[in-house]
PDB file of C-alpha atoms in Angstrom:
ATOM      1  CA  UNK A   1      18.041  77.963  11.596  1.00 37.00           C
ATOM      2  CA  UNK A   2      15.561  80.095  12.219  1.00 41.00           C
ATOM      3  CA  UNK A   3      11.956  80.128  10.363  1.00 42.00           C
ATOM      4  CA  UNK A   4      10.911  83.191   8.671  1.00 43.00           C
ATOM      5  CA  UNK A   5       7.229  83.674   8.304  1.00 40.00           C
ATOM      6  CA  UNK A   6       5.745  85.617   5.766  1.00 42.00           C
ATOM      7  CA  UNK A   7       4.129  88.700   7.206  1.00 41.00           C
ATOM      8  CA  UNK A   8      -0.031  88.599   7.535  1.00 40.00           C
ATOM      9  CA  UNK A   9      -1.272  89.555   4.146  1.00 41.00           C
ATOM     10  CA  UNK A  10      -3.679  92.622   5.546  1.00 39.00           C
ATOM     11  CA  UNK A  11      -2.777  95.461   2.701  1.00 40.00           C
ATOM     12  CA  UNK A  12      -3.871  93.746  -0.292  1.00 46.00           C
ATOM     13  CA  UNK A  13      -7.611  92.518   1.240  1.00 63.00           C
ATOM     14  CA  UNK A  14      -8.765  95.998   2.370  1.00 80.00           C
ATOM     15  CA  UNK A  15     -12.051  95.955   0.331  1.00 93.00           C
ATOM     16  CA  UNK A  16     -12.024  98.693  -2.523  1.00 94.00           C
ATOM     17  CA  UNK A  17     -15.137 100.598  -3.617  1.00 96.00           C
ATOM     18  CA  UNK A  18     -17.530  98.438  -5.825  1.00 97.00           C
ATOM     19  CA  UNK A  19     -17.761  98.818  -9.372  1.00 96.00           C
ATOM     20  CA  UNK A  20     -21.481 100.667 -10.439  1.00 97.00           C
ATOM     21  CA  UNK A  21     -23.365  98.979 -12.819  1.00 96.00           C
ATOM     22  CA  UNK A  22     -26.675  99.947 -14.802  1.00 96.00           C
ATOM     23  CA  UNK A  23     -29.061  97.858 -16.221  1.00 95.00           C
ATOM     24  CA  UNK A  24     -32.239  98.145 -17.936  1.00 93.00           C
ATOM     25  CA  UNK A  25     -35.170  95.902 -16.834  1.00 90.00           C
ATOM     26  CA  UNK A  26     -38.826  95.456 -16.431  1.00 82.00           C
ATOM     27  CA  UNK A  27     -39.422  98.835 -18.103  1.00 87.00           C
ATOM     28  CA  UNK A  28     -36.953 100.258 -15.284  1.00 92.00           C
ATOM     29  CA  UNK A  29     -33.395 101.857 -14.730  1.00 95.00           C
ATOM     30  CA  UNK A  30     -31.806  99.621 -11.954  1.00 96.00           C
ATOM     31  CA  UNK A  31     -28.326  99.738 -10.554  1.00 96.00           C
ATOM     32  CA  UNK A  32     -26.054  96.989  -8.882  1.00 97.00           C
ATOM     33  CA  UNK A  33     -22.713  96.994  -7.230  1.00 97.00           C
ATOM     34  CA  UNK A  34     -19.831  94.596  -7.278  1.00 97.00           C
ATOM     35  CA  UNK A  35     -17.095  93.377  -5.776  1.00 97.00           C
ATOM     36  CA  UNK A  36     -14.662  91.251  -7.611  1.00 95.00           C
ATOM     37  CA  UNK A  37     -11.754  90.121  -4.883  1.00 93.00           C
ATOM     38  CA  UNK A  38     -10.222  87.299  -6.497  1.00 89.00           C
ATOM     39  CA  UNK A  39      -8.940  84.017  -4.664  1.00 91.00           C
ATOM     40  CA  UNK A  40      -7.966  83.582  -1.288  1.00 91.00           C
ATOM     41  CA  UNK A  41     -11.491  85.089   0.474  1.00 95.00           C
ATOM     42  CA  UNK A  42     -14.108  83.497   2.612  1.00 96.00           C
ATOM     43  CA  UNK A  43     -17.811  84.950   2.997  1.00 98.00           C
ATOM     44  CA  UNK A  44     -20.445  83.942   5.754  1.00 98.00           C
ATOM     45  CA  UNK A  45     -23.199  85.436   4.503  1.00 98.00           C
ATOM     46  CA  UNK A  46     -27.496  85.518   4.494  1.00 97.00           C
ATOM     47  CA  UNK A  47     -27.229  85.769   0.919  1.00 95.00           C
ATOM     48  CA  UNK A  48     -29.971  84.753  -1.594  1.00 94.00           C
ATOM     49  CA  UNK A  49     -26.754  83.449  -3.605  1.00 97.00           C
ATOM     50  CA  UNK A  50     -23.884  82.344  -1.965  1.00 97.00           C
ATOM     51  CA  UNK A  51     -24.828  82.120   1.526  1.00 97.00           C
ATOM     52  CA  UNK A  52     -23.369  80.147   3.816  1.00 98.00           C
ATOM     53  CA  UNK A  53     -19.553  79.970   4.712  1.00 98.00           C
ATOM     54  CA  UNK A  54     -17.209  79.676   1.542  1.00 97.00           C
ATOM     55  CA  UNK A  55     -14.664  80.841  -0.928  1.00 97.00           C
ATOM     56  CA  UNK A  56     -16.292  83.150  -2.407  1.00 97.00           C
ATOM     57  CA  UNK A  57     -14.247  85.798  -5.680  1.00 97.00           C
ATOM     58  CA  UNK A  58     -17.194  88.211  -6.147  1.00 97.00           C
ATOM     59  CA  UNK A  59     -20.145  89.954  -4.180  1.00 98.00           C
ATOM     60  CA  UNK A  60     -23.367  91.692  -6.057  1.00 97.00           C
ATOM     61  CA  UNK A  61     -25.538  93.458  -4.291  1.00 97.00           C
ATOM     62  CA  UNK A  62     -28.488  94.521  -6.985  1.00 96.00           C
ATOM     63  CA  UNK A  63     -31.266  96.918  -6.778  1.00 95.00           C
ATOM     64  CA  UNK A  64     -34.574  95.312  -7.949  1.00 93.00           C
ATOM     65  CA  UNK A  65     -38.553  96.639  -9.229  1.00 91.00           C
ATOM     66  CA  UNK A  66     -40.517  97.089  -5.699  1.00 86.00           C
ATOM     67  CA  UNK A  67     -43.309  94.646  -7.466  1.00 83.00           C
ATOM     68  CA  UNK A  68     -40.558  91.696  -7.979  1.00 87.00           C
ATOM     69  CA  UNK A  69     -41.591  88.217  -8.620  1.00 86.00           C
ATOM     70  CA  UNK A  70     -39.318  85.821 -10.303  1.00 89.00           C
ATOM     71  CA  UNK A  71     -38.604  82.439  -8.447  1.00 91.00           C
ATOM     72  CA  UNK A  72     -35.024  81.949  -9.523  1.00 94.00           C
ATOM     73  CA  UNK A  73     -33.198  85.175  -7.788  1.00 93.00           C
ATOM     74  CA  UNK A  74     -30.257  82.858  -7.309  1.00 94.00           C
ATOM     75  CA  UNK A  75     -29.887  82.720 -11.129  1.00 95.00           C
ATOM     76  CA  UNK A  76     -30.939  86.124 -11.254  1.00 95.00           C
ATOM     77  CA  UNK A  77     -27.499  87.344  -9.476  1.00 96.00           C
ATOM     78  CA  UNK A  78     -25.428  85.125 -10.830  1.00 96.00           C
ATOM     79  CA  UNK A  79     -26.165  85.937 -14.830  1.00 95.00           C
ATOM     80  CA  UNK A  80     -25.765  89.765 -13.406  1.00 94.00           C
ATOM     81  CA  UNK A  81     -22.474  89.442 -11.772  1.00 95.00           C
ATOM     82  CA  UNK A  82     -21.304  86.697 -15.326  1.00 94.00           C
ATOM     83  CA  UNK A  83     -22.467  89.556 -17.515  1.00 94.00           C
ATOM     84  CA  UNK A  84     -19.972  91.530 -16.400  1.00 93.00           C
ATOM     85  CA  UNK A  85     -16.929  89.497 -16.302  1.00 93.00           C
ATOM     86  CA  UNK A  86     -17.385  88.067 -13.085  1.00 95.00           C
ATOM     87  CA  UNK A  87     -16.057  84.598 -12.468  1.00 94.00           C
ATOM     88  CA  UNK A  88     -16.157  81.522 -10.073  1.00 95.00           C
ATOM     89  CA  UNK A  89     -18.173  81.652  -6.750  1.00 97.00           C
ATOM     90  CA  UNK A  90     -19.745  84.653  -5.740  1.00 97.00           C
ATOM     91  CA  UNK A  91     -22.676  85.646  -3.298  1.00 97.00           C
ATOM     92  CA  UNK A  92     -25.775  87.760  -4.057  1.00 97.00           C
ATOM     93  CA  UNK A  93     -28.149  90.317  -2.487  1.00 96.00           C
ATOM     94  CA  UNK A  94     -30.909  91.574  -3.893  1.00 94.00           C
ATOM     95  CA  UNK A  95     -32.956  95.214  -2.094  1.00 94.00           C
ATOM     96  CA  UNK A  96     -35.365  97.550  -3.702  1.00 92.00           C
ATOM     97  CA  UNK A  97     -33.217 100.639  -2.398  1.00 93.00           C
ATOM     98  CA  UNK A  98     -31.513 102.354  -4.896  1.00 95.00           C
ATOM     99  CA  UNK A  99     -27.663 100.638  -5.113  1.00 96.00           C
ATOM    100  CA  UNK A 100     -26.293 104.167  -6.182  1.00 96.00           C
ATOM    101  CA  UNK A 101     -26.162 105.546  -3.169  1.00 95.00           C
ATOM    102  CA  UNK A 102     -24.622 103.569  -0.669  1.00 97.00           C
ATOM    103  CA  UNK A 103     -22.476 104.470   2.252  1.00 98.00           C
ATOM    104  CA  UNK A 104     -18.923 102.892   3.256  1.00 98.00           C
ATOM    105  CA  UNK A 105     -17.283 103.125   7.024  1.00 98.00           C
ATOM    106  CA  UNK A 106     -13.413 102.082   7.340  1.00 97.00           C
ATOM    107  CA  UNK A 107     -11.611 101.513  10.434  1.00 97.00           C
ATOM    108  CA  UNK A 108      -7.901 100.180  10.722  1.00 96.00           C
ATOM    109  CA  UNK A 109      -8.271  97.882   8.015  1.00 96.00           C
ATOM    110  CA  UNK A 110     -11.868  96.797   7.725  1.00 98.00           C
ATOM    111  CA  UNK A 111     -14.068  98.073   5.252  1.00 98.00           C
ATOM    112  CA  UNK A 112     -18.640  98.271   4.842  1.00 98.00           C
ATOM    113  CA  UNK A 113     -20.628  98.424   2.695  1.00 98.00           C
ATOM    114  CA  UNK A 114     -23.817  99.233   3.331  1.00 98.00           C
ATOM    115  CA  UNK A 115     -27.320  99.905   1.308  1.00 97.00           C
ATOM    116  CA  UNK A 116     -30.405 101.137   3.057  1.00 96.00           C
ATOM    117  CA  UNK A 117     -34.249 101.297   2.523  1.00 92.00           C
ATOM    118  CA  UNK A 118     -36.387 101.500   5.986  1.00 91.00           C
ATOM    119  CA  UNK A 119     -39.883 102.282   4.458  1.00 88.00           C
ATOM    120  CA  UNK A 120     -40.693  98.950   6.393  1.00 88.00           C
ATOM    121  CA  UNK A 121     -38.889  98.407   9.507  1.00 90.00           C
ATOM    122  CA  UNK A 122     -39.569  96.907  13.213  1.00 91.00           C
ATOM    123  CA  UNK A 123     -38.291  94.834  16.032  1.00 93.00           C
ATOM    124  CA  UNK A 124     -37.412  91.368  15.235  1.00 92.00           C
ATOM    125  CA  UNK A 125     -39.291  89.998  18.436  1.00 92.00           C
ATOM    126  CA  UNK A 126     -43.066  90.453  17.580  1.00 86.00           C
ATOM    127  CA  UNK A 127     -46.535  88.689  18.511  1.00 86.00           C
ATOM    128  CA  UNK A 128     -47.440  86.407  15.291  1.00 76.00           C
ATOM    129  CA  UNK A 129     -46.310  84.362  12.753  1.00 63.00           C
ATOM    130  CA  UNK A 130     -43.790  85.044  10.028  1.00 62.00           C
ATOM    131  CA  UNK A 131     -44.589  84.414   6.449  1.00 59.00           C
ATOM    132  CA  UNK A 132     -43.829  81.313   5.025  1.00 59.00           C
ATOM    133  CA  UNK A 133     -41.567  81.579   1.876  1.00 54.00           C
ATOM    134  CA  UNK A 134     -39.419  84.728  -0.058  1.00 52.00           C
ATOM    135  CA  UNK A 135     -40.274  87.752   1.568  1.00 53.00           C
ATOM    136  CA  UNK A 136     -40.230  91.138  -0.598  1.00 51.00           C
ATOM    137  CA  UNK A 137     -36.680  92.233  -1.755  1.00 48.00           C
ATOM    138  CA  UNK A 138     -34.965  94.578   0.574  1.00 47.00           C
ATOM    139  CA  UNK A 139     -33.370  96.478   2.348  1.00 86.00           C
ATOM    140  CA  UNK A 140     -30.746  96.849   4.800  1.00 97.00           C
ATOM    141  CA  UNK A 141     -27.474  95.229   2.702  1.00 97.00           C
ATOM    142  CA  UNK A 142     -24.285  95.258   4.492  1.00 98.00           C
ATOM    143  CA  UNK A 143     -21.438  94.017   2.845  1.00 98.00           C
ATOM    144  CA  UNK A 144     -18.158  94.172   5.195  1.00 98.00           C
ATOM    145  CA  UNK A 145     -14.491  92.498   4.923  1.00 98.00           C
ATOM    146  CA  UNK A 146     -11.988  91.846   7.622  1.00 97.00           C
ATOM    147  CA  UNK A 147      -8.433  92.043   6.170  1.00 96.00           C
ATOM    148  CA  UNK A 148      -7.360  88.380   8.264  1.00 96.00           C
ATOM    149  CA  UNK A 149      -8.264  85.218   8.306  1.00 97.00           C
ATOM    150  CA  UNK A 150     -11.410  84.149  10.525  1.00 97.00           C
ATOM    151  CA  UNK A 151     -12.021  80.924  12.426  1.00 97.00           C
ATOM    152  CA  UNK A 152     -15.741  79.290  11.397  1.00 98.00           C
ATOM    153  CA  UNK A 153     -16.884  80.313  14.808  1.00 98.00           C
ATOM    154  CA  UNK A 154     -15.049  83.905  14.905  1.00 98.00           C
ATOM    155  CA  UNK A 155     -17.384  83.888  11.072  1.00 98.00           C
ATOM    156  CA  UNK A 156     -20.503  83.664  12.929  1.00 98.00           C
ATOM    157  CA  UNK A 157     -19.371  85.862  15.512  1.00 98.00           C
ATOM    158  CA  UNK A 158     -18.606  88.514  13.124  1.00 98.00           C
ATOM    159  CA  UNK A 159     -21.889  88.138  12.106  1.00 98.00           C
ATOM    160  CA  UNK A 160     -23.159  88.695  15.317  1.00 98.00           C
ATOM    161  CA  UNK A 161     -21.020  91.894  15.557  1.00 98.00           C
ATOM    162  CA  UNK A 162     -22.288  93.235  12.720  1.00 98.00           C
ATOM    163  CA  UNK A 163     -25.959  92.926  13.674  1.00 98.00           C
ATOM    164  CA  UNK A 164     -25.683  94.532  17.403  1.00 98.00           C
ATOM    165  CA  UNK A 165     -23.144  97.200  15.186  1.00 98.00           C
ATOM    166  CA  UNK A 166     -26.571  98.172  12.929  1.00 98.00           C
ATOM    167  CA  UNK A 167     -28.856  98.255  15.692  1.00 98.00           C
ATOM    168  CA  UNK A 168     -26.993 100.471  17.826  1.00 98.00           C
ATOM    169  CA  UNK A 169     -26.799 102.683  14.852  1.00 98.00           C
ATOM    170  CA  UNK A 170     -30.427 102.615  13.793  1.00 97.00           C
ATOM    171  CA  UNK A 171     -31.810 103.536  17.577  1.00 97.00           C
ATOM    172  CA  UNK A 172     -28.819 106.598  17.441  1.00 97.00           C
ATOM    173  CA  UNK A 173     -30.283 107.591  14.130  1.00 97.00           C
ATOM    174  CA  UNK A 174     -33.814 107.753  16.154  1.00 96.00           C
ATOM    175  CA  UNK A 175     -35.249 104.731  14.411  1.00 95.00           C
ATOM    176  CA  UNK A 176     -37.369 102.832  16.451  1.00 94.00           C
ATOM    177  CA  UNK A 177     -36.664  99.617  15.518  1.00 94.00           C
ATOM    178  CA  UNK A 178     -34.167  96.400  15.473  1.00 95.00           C
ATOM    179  CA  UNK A 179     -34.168  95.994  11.691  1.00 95.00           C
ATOM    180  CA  UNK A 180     -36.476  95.544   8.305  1.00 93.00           C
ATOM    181  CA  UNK A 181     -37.849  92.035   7.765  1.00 91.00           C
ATOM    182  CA  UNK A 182     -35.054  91.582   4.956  1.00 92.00           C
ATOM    183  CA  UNK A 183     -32.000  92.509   6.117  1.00 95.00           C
ATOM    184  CA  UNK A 184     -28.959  90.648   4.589  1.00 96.00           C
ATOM    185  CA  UNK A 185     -25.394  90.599   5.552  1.00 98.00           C
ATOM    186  CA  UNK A 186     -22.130  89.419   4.046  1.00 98.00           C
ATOM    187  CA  UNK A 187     -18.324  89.220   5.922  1.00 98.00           C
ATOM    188  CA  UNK A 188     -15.566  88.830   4.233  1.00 97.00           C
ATOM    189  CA  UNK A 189     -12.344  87.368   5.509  1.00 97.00           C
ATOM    190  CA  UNK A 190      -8.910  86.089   4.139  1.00 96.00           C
ATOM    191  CA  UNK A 191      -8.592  82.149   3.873  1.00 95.00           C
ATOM    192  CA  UNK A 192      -6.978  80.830   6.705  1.00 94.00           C
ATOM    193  CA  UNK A 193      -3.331  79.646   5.079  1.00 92.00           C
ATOM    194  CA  UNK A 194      -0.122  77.535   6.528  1.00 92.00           C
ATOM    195  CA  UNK A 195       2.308  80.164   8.523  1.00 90.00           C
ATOM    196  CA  UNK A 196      -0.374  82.874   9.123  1.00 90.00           C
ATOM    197  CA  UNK A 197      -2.950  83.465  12.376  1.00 95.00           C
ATOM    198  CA  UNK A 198      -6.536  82.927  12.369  1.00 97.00           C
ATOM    199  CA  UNK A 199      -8.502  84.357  14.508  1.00 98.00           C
ATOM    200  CA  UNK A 200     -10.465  83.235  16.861  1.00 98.00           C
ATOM    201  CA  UNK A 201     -12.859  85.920  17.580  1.00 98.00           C
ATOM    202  CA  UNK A 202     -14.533  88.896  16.378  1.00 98.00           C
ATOM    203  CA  UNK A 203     -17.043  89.891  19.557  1.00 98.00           C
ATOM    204  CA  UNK A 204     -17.417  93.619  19.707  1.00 98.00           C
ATOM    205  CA  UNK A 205     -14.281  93.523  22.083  1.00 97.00           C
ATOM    206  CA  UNK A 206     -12.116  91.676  20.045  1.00 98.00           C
ATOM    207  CA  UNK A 207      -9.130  93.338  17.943  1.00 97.00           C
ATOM    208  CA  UNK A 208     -11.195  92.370  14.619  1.00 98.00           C
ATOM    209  CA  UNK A 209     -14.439  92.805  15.729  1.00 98.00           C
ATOM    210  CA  UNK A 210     -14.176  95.817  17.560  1.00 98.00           C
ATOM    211  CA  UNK A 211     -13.169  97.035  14.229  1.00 98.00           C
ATOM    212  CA  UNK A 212     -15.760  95.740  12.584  1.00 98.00           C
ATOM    213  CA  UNK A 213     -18.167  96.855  14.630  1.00 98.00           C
ATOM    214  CA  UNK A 214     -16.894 100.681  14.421  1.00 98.00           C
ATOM    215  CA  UNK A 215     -16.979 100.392  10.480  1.00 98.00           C
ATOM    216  CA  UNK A 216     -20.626  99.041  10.228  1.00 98.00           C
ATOM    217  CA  UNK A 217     -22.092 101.443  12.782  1.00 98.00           C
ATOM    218  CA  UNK A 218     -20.342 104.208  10.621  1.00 98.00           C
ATOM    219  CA  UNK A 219     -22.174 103.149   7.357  1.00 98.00           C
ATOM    220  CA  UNK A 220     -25.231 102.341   8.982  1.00 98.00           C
ATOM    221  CA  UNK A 221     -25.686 105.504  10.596  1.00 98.00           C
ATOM    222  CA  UNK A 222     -24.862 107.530   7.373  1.00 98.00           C
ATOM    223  CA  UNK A 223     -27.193 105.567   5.266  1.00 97.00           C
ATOM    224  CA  UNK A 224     -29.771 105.844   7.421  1.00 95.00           C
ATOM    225  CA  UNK A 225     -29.656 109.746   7.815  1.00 93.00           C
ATOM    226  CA  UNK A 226     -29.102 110.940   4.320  1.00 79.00           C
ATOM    227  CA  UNK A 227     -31.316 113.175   2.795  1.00 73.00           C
TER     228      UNK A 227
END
């Protein structure tokens, strides 16, 4: 008898448009956007909240005041994201760029996200010392999700992709720099399951990452060139 495998589930994890939410705090009007995906999803991310590799059933990614100072943005994000039905695991970024207008990139199945201040920017590999401790919130957020599941390494690779993908984009937009001193990135991939490939890579070159890469420098490049 022959064994019939269930197709790869890549339709249902394209990544839809985030839900907008507004918030009064500190005095100001503040915006946030989430993602609520569910079960069966995997995030590496740099995340304040959340980071790491793991399950993960919701993103936020939450505008903040310029002057912010609380020591708990961990619990911050998460009471967010609960206040508005969110439930389970999630992961959390925080920027002082307005939320509102963010800019999305799509190719062949994968989907970014991507949120952009660039007031402070630079190359990552400068003379001196870094600061030790929370930096100011900020500023570069990208939030991407590959419809398939990813290996741990083929994770960190994405990663990888997804950094060389906002670079490129940056110097193209005329920017010279690598980055701002905050950036924060999340992937999103399905959970690798019995009967169903996981891949192995996602380098620039790869069927995933080549994908990936394409969607990021899309959204990177329009957020950092509107008006």
């Amino acid at each position: 008898m022959t064994a019939v495998l269930p197709p790869p589930r890549t339709t249902t994890r394209t990544l839809a448009h985030p839900r907008l939410l507004v918030r009064e705090e500190d005095g100001e009007r503040l915006h946030a956007l989430l993602w609520t995906m569910g079960p069966g999803r995997r995030t590496i991310s740099s995340s304040v909240l959340g980071g790491g590799i793991g399950e993960r059933t919701w993103v936020v990614n939450a505008q903040v005041s310029h002057g912010y100072r609380r020591t708990d943005p961990d619990r911050h994000l998460a009471g967010l994201a609960a206040g508005c039905g969110a439930e389970g695991p999630g992961a959390g970024l925080m920027t002082a760029a307005d939320v509102s207008v963010y800019a999305h990139g799509h190719d062949e199945g994968v989907d970014a996200f991507v949120t952009a201040g660039i007031e402070v920017r630079g190359w990552a590999a400068v003379p001196g010392v870094g600061p030790d401790g929370p930096q100011a919130p900020g500023t570069i957020n990208i939030v991407a999700a590959v419809p398939v599941p990813l290996s741990d390494a083929a994770l960190v690779n994405a990663v990888a992709t997804v950094t060389e993908a906002k670079v490129q984009a940056l110097v193209e937009a005329g920017h010279d720099c690598s980055g701002t001193p905050t950036d924060a990135v999340c992937v999103m991939a399905g959970t690798p399951v019995p009967g169903e490939e996981t891949y192995a890579f996602a380098g620039p070159r790869s069927l995933w990452g080549a994908r990936l890469a394409r969607a990021v420098h899309r959204a990177v490049l329009t957020a950092v060139t509107a008006p």
